[in-house]
PDB file of C-alpha atoms in Angstrom:
ATOM      1  CA  UNK Z   1     -42.055 -40.958 -23.635  1.00  0.00           C
ATOM      2  CA  UNK Z   2     -41.083 -37.351 -23.494  1.00  0.00           C
ATOM      3  CA  UNK Z   3     -38.971 -36.298 -20.558  1.00  0.00           C
ATOM      4  CA  UNK Z   4     -40.931 -34.517 -17.851  1.00  0.00           C
ATOM      5  CA  UNK Z   5     -40.268 -30.862 -17.453  1.00  0.00           C
ATOM      6  CA  UNK Z   6     -39.556 -29.547 -13.946  1.00  0.00           C
ATOM      7  CA  UNK Z   7     -42.814 -27.621 -13.930  1.00  0.00           C
ATOM      8  CA  UNK Z   8     -44.737 -30.829 -14.608  1.00  0.00           C
ATOM      9  CA  UNK Z   9     -43.467 -32.403 -11.362  1.00  0.00           C
ATOM     10  CA  UNK Z  10     -45.703 -31.636  -8.420  1.00  0.00           C
ATOM     11  CA  UNK Z  11     -43.748 -30.549  -5.386  1.00  0.00           C
ATOM     12  CA  UNK Z  12     -44.968 -31.677  -1.985  1.00  0.00           C
ATOM     13  CA  UNK Z  13     -43.832 -28.273  -0.619  1.00  0.00           C
ATOM     14  CA  UNK Z  14     -45.839 -26.002  -2.916  1.00  0.00           C
ATOM     15  CA  UNK Z  15     -47.920 -24.543  -0.120  1.00  0.00           C
ATOM     16  CA  UNK Z  16     -44.952 -23.958   2.227  1.00  0.00           C
ATOM     17  CA  UNK Z  17     -43.281 -20.555   2.382  1.00  0.00           C
ATOM     18  CA  UNK Z  18     -39.581 -20.209   1.569  1.00  0.00           C
ATOM     19  CA  UNK Z  19     -38.763 -19.030   5.083  1.00  0.00           C
ATOM     20  CA  UNK Z  20     -40.806 -21.548   7.036  1.00  0.00           C
ATOM     21  CA  UNK Z  21     -38.911 -23.411   9.776  1.00  0.00           C
ATOM     22  CA  UNK Z  22     -37.826 -26.938   9.016  1.00  0.00           C
ATOM     23  CA  UNK Z  23     -39.089 -28.247  12.355  1.00  0.00           C
ATOM     24  CA  UNK Z  24     -42.344 -27.219  13.922  1.00  0.00           C
ATOM     25  CA  UNK Z  25     -41.970 -26.174  17.541  1.00  0.00           C
ATOM     26  CA  UNK Z  26     -44.006 -28.071  20.048  1.00  0.00           C
ATOM     27  CA  UNK Z  27     -44.548 -27.015  23.622  1.00  0.00           C
ATOM     28  CA  UNK Z  28     -42.556 -29.923  25.086  1.00  0.00           C
ATOM     29  CA  UNK Z  29     -39.651 -29.504  22.682  1.00  0.00           C
ATOM     30  CA  UNK Z  30     -39.548 -25.785  23.339  1.00  0.00           C
ATOM     31  CA  UNK Z  31     -39.459 -26.226  27.126  1.00  0.00           C
ATOM     32  CA  UNK Z  32     -36.647 -28.759  27.067  1.00  0.00           C
ATOM     33  CA  UNK Z  33     -34.585 -26.819  24.546  1.00  0.00           C
ATOM     34  CA  UNK Z  34     -34.530 -23.533  26.426  1.00  0.00           C
ATOM     35  CA  UNK Z  35     -31.392 -22.594  28.273  1.00  0.00           C
ATOM     36  CA  UNK Z  36     -31.628 -21.080  31.689  1.00  0.00           C
ATOM     37  CA  UNK Z  37     -29.095 -19.667  34.069  1.00  0.00           C
ATOM     38  CA  UNK Z  38     -28.563 -18.933  37.734  1.00  0.00           C
ATOM     39  CA  UNK Z  39     -26.186 -16.228  38.924  1.00  0.00           C
ATOM     40  CA  UNK Z  40     -24.970 -15.428  42.395  1.00  0.00           C
ATOM     41  CA  UNK Z  41     -22.056 -15.319  44.804  1.00  0.00           C
ATOM     42  CA  UNK Z  42     -20.496 -18.037  46.933  1.00  0.00           C
ATOM     43  CA  UNK Z  43     -17.726 -18.125  49.531  1.00  0.00           C
ATOM     44  CA  UNK Z  44     -14.346 -18.601  47.899  1.00  0.00           C
ATOM     45  CA  UNK Z  45     -13.454 -21.628  50.021  1.00  0.00           C
ATOM     46  CA  UNK Z  46     -16.629 -23.464  48.881  1.00  0.00           C
ATOM     47  CA  UNK Z  47     -15.998 -22.977  45.158  1.00  0.00           C
ATOM     48  CA  UNK Z  48     -14.344 -26.315  44.310  1.00  0.00           C
ATOM     49  CA  UNK Z  49     -16.889 -28.422  46.198  1.00  0.00           C
ATOM     50  CA  UNK Z  50     -19.760 -26.386  44.732  1.00  0.00           C
ATOM     51  CA  UNK Z  51     -18.519 -26.917  41.180  1.00  0.00           C
ATOM     52  CA  UNK Z  52     -17.926 -30.646  41.750  1.00  0.00           C
ATOM     53  CA  UNK Z  53     -21.380 -31.250  43.280  1.00  0.00           C
ATOM     54  CA  UNK Z  54     -23.019 -29.195  40.530  1.00  0.00           C
ATOM     55  CA  UNK Z  55     -21.265 -31.267  37.842  1.00  0.00           C
ATOM     56  CA  UNK Z  56     -22.234 -34.569  39.448  1.00  0.00           C
ATOM     57  CA  UNK Z  57     -25.849 -33.603  40.113  1.00  0.00           C
ATOM     58  CA  UNK Z  58     -26.468 -32.474  36.538  1.00  0.00           C
ATOM     59  CA  UNK Z  59     -24.265 -35.218  35.045  1.00  0.00           C
ATOM     60  CA  UNK Z  60     -22.177 -32.602  33.306  1.00  0.00           C
ATOM     61  CA  UNK Z  61     -25.183 -30.967  31.616  1.00  0.00           C
ATOM     62  CA  UNK Z  62     -24.308 -27.493  32.788  1.00  0.00           C
ATOM     63  CA  UNK Z  63     -21.735 -24.827  32.140  1.00  0.00           C
ATOM     64  CA  UNK Z  64     -20.396 -22.859  35.093  1.00  0.00           C
ATOM     65  CA  UNK Z  65     -18.047 -19.876  35.257  1.00  0.00           C
ATOM     66  CA  UNK Z  66     -16.530 -18.157  38.285  1.00  0.00           C
ATOM     67  CA  UNK Z  67     -14.912 -14.764  38.796  1.00  0.00           C
ATOM     68  CA  UNK Z  68     -13.219 -13.599  41.990  1.00  0.00           C
ATOM     69  CA  UNK Z  69     -14.442 -10.500  43.775  1.00  0.00           C
ATOM     70  CA  UNK Z  70     -11.343  -8.477  44.627  1.00  0.00           C
ATOM     71  CA  UNK Z  71     -12.417  -7.111  48.005  1.00  0.00           C
ATOM     72  CA  UNK Z  72     -14.182  -8.977  50.819  1.00  0.00           C
ATOM     73  CA  UNK Z  73     -17.899  -8.242  50.889  1.00  0.00           C
ATOM     74  CA  UNK Z  74     -20.447  -8.441  53.685  1.00  0.00           C
ATOM     75  CA  UNK Z  75     -22.462 -11.636  53.795  1.00  0.00           C
ATOM     76  CA  UNK Z  76     -26.187 -10.709  53.865  1.00  0.00           C
ATOM     77  CA  UNK Z  77     -26.989 -13.463  56.379  1.00  0.00           C
ATOM     78  CA  UNK Z  78     -24.159 -13.053  58.914  1.00  0.00           C
ATOM     79  CA  UNK Z  79     -22.915  -9.526  58.210  1.00  0.00           C
ATOM     80  CA  UNK Z  80     -19.273 -10.716  58.260  1.00  0.00           C
ATOM     81  CA  UNK Z  81     -16.846  -9.657  55.541  1.00  0.00           C
ATOM     82  CA  UNK Z  82     -15.994 -12.718  53.447  1.00  0.00           C
ATOM     83  CA  UNK Z  83     -13.963 -13.375  50.296  1.00  0.00           C
ATOM     84  CA  UNK Z  84     -16.443 -14.446  47.616  1.00  0.00           C
ATOM     85  CA  UNK Z  85     -16.660 -15.493  43.986  1.00  0.00           C
ATOM     86  CA  UNK Z  86     -19.337 -14.585  41.464  1.00  0.00           C
ATOM     87  CA  UNK Z  87     -20.756 -17.554  39.564  1.00  0.00           C
ATOM     88  CA  UNK Z  88     -23.108 -18.136  36.674  1.00  0.00           C
ATOM     89  CA  UNK Z  89     -24.471 -21.567  35.770  1.00  0.00           C
ATOM     90  CA  UNK Z  90     -26.073 -22.284  32.408  1.00  0.00           C
ATOM     91  CA  UNK Z  91     -28.336 -25.347  32.274  1.00  0.00           C
ATOM     92  CA  UNK Z  92     -31.023 -26.958  30.177  1.00  0.00           C
ATOM     93  CA  UNK Z  93     -34.327 -28.129  31.587  1.00  0.00           C
ATOM     94  CA  UNK Z  94     -36.514 -27.582  34.608  1.00  0.00           C
ATOM     95  CA  UNK Z  95     -35.189 -30.572  36.541  1.00  0.00           C
ATOM     96  CA  UNK Z  96     -31.652 -29.234  36.269  1.00  0.00           C
ATOM     97  CA  UNK Z  97     -32.892 -25.868  37.501  1.00  0.00           C
ATOM     98  CA  UNK Z  98     -34.476 -27.471  40.569  1.00  0.00           C
ATOM     99  CA  UNK Z  99     -31.266 -29.377  41.354  1.00  0.00           C
ATOM    100  CA  UNK Z 100     -29.106 -26.292  40.899  1.00  0.00           C
ATOM    101  CA  UNK Z 101     -31.360 -24.218  43.172  1.00  0.00           C
ATOM    102  CA  UNK Z 102     -31.188 -26.886  45.902  1.00  0.00           C
ATOM    103  CA  UNK Z 103     -27.396 -27.061  45.621  1.00  0.00           C
ATOM    104  CA  UNK Z 104     -27.166 -23.261  45.869  1.00  0.00           C
ATOM    105  CA  UNK Z 105     -29.282 -23.343  49.021  1.00  0.00           C
ATOM    106  CA  UNK Z 106     -27.183 -26.162  50.509  1.00  0.00           C
ATOM    107  CA  UNK Z 107     -23.926 -24.268  49.936  1.00  0.00           C
ATOM    108  CA  UNK Z 108     -25.330 -20.965  51.201  1.00  0.00           C
ATOM    109  CA  UNK Z 109     -24.882 -19.246  47.862  1.00  0.00           C
ATOM    110  CA  UNK Z 110     -26.628 -15.919  47.439  1.00  0.00           C
ATOM    111  CA  UNK Z 111     -28.578 -16.037  44.180  1.00  0.00           C
ATOM    112  CA  UNK Z 112     -29.575 -12.959  42.239  1.00  0.00           C
ATOM    113  CA  UNK Z 113     -32.518 -13.056  39.852  1.00  0.00           C
ATOM    114  CA  UNK Z 114     -31.928 -11.825  36.350  1.00  0.00           C
ATOM    115  CA  UNK Z 115     -34.977 -11.183  34.146  1.00  0.00           C
ATOM    116  CA  UNK Z 116     -35.061 -13.179  30.920  1.00  0.00           C
ATOM    117  CA  UNK Z 117     -37.525 -10.870  29.192  1.00  0.00           C
ATOM    118  CA  UNK Z 118     -35.769  -7.909  27.480  1.00  0.00           C
ATOM    119  CA  UNK Z 119     -38.455  -5.430  28.591  1.00  0.00           C
ATOM    120  CA  UNK Z 120     -38.146  -6.540  32.212  1.00  0.00           C
ATOM    121  CA  UNK Z 121     -34.369  -6.347  31.898  1.00  0.00           C
ATOM    122  CA  UNK Z 122     -34.568  -2.765  30.639  1.00  0.00           C
ATOM    123  CA  UNK Z 123     -36.966  -1.736  33.405  1.00  0.00           C
ATOM    124  CA  UNK Z 124     -34.801  -3.435  36.062  1.00  0.00           C
ATOM    125  CA  UNK Z 125     -31.708  -1.752  34.661  1.00  0.00           C
ATOM    126  CA  UNK Z 126     -33.396   1.657  34.697  1.00  0.00           C
ATOM    127  CA  UNK Z 127     -34.561   1.070  38.299  1.00  0.00           C
ATOM    128  CA  UNK Z 128     -31.038   0.109  39.359  1.00  0.00           C
ATOM    129  CA  UNK Z 129     -29.561   3.153  37.622  1.00  0.00           C
ATOM    130  CA  UNK Z 130     -32.159   5.402  39.274  1.00  0.00           C
ATOM    131  CA  UNK Z 131     -31.423   3.886  42.680  1.00  0.00           C
ATOM    132  CA  UNK Z 132     -27.690   4.269  42.079  1.00  0.00           C
ATOM    133  CA  UNK Z 133     -28.132   7.927  41.091  1.00  0.00           C
ATOM    134  CA  UNK Z 134     -30.254   8.535  44.207  1.00  0.00           C
ATOM    135  CA  UNK Z 135     -27.652   6.927  46.451  1.00  0.00           C
ATOM    136  CA  UNK Z 136     -24.863   8.890  44.790  1.00  0.00           C
ATOM    137  CA  UNK Z 137     -26.743  12.148  45.342  1.00  0.00           C
ATOM    138  CA  UNK Z 138     -27.293  11.217  49.008  1.00  0.00           C
ATOM    139  CA  UNK Z 139     -23.574  10.462  49.387  1.00  0.00           C
ATOM    140  CA  UNK Z 140     -22.641  13.757  47.714  1.00  0.00           C
ATOM    141  CA  UNK Z 141     -25.033  15.760  49.901  1.00  0.00           C
ATOM    142  CA  UNK Z 142     -23.748  13.976  53.019  1.00  0.00           C
ATOM    143  CA  UNK Z 143     -20.140  14.770  52.144  1.00  0.00           C
ATOM    144  CA  UNK Z 144     -21.040  18.385  51.411  1.00  0.00           C
ATOM    145  CA  UNK Z 145     -22.879  18.697  54.762  1.00  0.00           C
ATOM    146  CA  UNK Z 146     -19.943  17.078  56.583  1.00  0.00           C
ATOM    147  CA  UNK Z 147     -17.464  19.482  54.980  1.00  0.00           C
ATOM    148  CA  UNK Z 148     -19.657  22.474  55.909  1.00  0.00           C
ATOM    149  CA  UNK Z 149     -19.878  21.263  59.522  1.00  0.00           C
ATOM    150  CA  UNK Z 150     -16.132  20.653  59.745  1.00  0.00           C
ATOM    151  CA  UNK Z 151     -15.351  24.060  58.242  1.00  0.00           C
ATOM    152  CA  UNK Z 152     -17.648  25.805  60.736  1.00  0.00           C
ATOM    153  CA  UNK Z 153     -16.029  23.876  63.590  1.00  0.00           C
ATOM    154  CA  UNK Z 154     -12.536  24.657  62.291  1.00  0.00           C
ATOM    155  CA  UNK Z 155     -13.237  28.400  62.701  1.00  0.00           C
ATOM    156  CA  UNK Z 156     -13.942  27.879  66.413  1.00  0.00           C
ATOM    157  CA  UNK Z 157     -10.813  25.837  67.189  1.00  0.00           C
ATOM    158  CA  UNK Z 158      -8.541  28.787  68.129  1.00  0.00           C
ATOM    159  CA  UNK Z 159     -11.169  30.101  70.586  1.00  0.00           C
ATOM    160  CA  UNK Z 160     -11.556  26.659  72.130  1.00  0.00           C
ATOM    161  CA  UNK Z 161      -7.778  26.250  72.453  1.00  0.00           C
ATOM    162  CA  UNK Z 162      -7.533  29.551  74.351  1.00  0.00           C
ATOM    163  CA  UNK Z 163     -10.370  28.546  76.698  1.00  0.00           C
ATOM    164  CA  UNK Z 164      -8.833  25.137  77.324  1.00  0.00           C
ATOM    165  CA  UNK Z 165      -5.411  26.644  78.115  1.00  0.00           C
ATOM    166  CA  UNK Z 166      -7.015  29.065  80.618  1.00  0.00           C
ATOM    167  CA  UNK Z 167      -8.965  26.262  82.315  1.00  0.00           C
ATOM    168  CA  UNK Z 168      -5.854  24.100  82.497  1.00  0.00           C
ATOM    169  CA  UNK Z 169      -3.920  26.993  84.092  1.00  0.00           C
ATOM    170  CA  UNK Z 170      -6.700  27.486  86.668  1.00  0.00           C
ATOM    171  CA  UNK Z 171      -6.828  23.779  87.518  1.00  0.00           C
ATOM    172  CA  UNK Z 172      -3.025  23.661  87.716  1.00  0.00           C
ATOM    173  CA  UNK Z 173      -3.098  26.518  90.257  1.00  0.00           C
ATOM    174  CA  UNK Z 174      -5.941  24.830  92.184  1.00  0.00           C
ATOM    175  CA  UNK Z 175      -3.968  21.583  92.356  1.00  0.00           C
ATOM    176  CA  UNK Z 176      -1.242  23.431  94.302  1.00  0.00           C
ATOM    177  CA  UNK Z 177      -3.679  24.239  97.132  1.00  0.00           C
ATOM    178  CA  UNK Z 178      -3.646  22.184 100.318  1.00  0.00           C
ATOM    179  CA  UNK Z 179      -6.878  20.641 101.538  1.00  0.00           C
ATOM    180  CA  UNK Z 180      -7.674  21.122 105.195  1.00  0.00           C
ATOM    181  CA  UNK Z 181      -9.873  18.244 106.308  1.00  0.00           C
ATOM    182  CA  UNK Z 182     -10.958  19.791 109.601  1.00  0.00           C
ATOM    183  CA  UNK Z 183     -12.235  23.019 108.112  1.00  0.00           C
ATOM    184  CA  UNK Z 184     -13.080  21.478 104.740  1.00  0.00           C
ATOM    185  CA  UNK Z 185     -11.302  24.230 102.919  1.00  0.00           C
ATOM    186  CA  UNK Z 186      -8.506  24.750 100.425  1.00  0.00           C
ATOM    187  CA  UNK Z 187      -5.497  26.618 101.777  1.00  0.00           C
ATOM    188  CA  UNK Z 188      -3.092  28.416  99.485  1.00  0.00           C
ATOM    189  CA  UNK Z 189       0.135  30.128 100.342  1.00  0.00           C
ATOM    190  CA  UNK Z 190       1.445  32.865  98.125  1.00  0.00           C
ATOM    191  CA  UNK Z 191       4.073  35.581  98.073  1.00  0.00           C
ATOM    192  CA  UNK Z 192       3.521  39.070  96.771  1.00  0.00           C
ATOM    193  CA  UNK Z 193       6.475  41.410  96.276  1.00  0.00           C
TER     194      UNK Z 193
END
């Protein structure tokens, strides 16, 4: 028998494109394979317990990172200034997300939503930049107004000092008077050369 040529062999993959994925994605596989994350801030003294509980609840199926915030910040719930850490937790699966959210609530962590869609991220970023620019312009205008007010008040200070010195001199002279209770009058004695 003559040896078969490669073109004579029928390939089971003839109808498949060269760039087709090896595994077909199913809805359940896609949901369980997606990575999610939660970001927020937590009080610095709760960090170790938070990390330990998070590890135990997810059985180590998470990745968490912390970074210290240099200056104390105001807690949105109490208004007190507290030392805090920023955290981000990466996880896989919806059940892990539910556990992580409950743990964050139990520890009083402030979570901040971060859009996963790139278009939403861009729009959120542009909104934040717009808000930041608005606040910066308000701060600049406030400082400019304050400087104008202080400069206008600074021009009047010498006049006010003169008036205050005159009033103090008058009150000093009045304090040297004697009060006559029977006539309800102030009596002053003076000498004129």
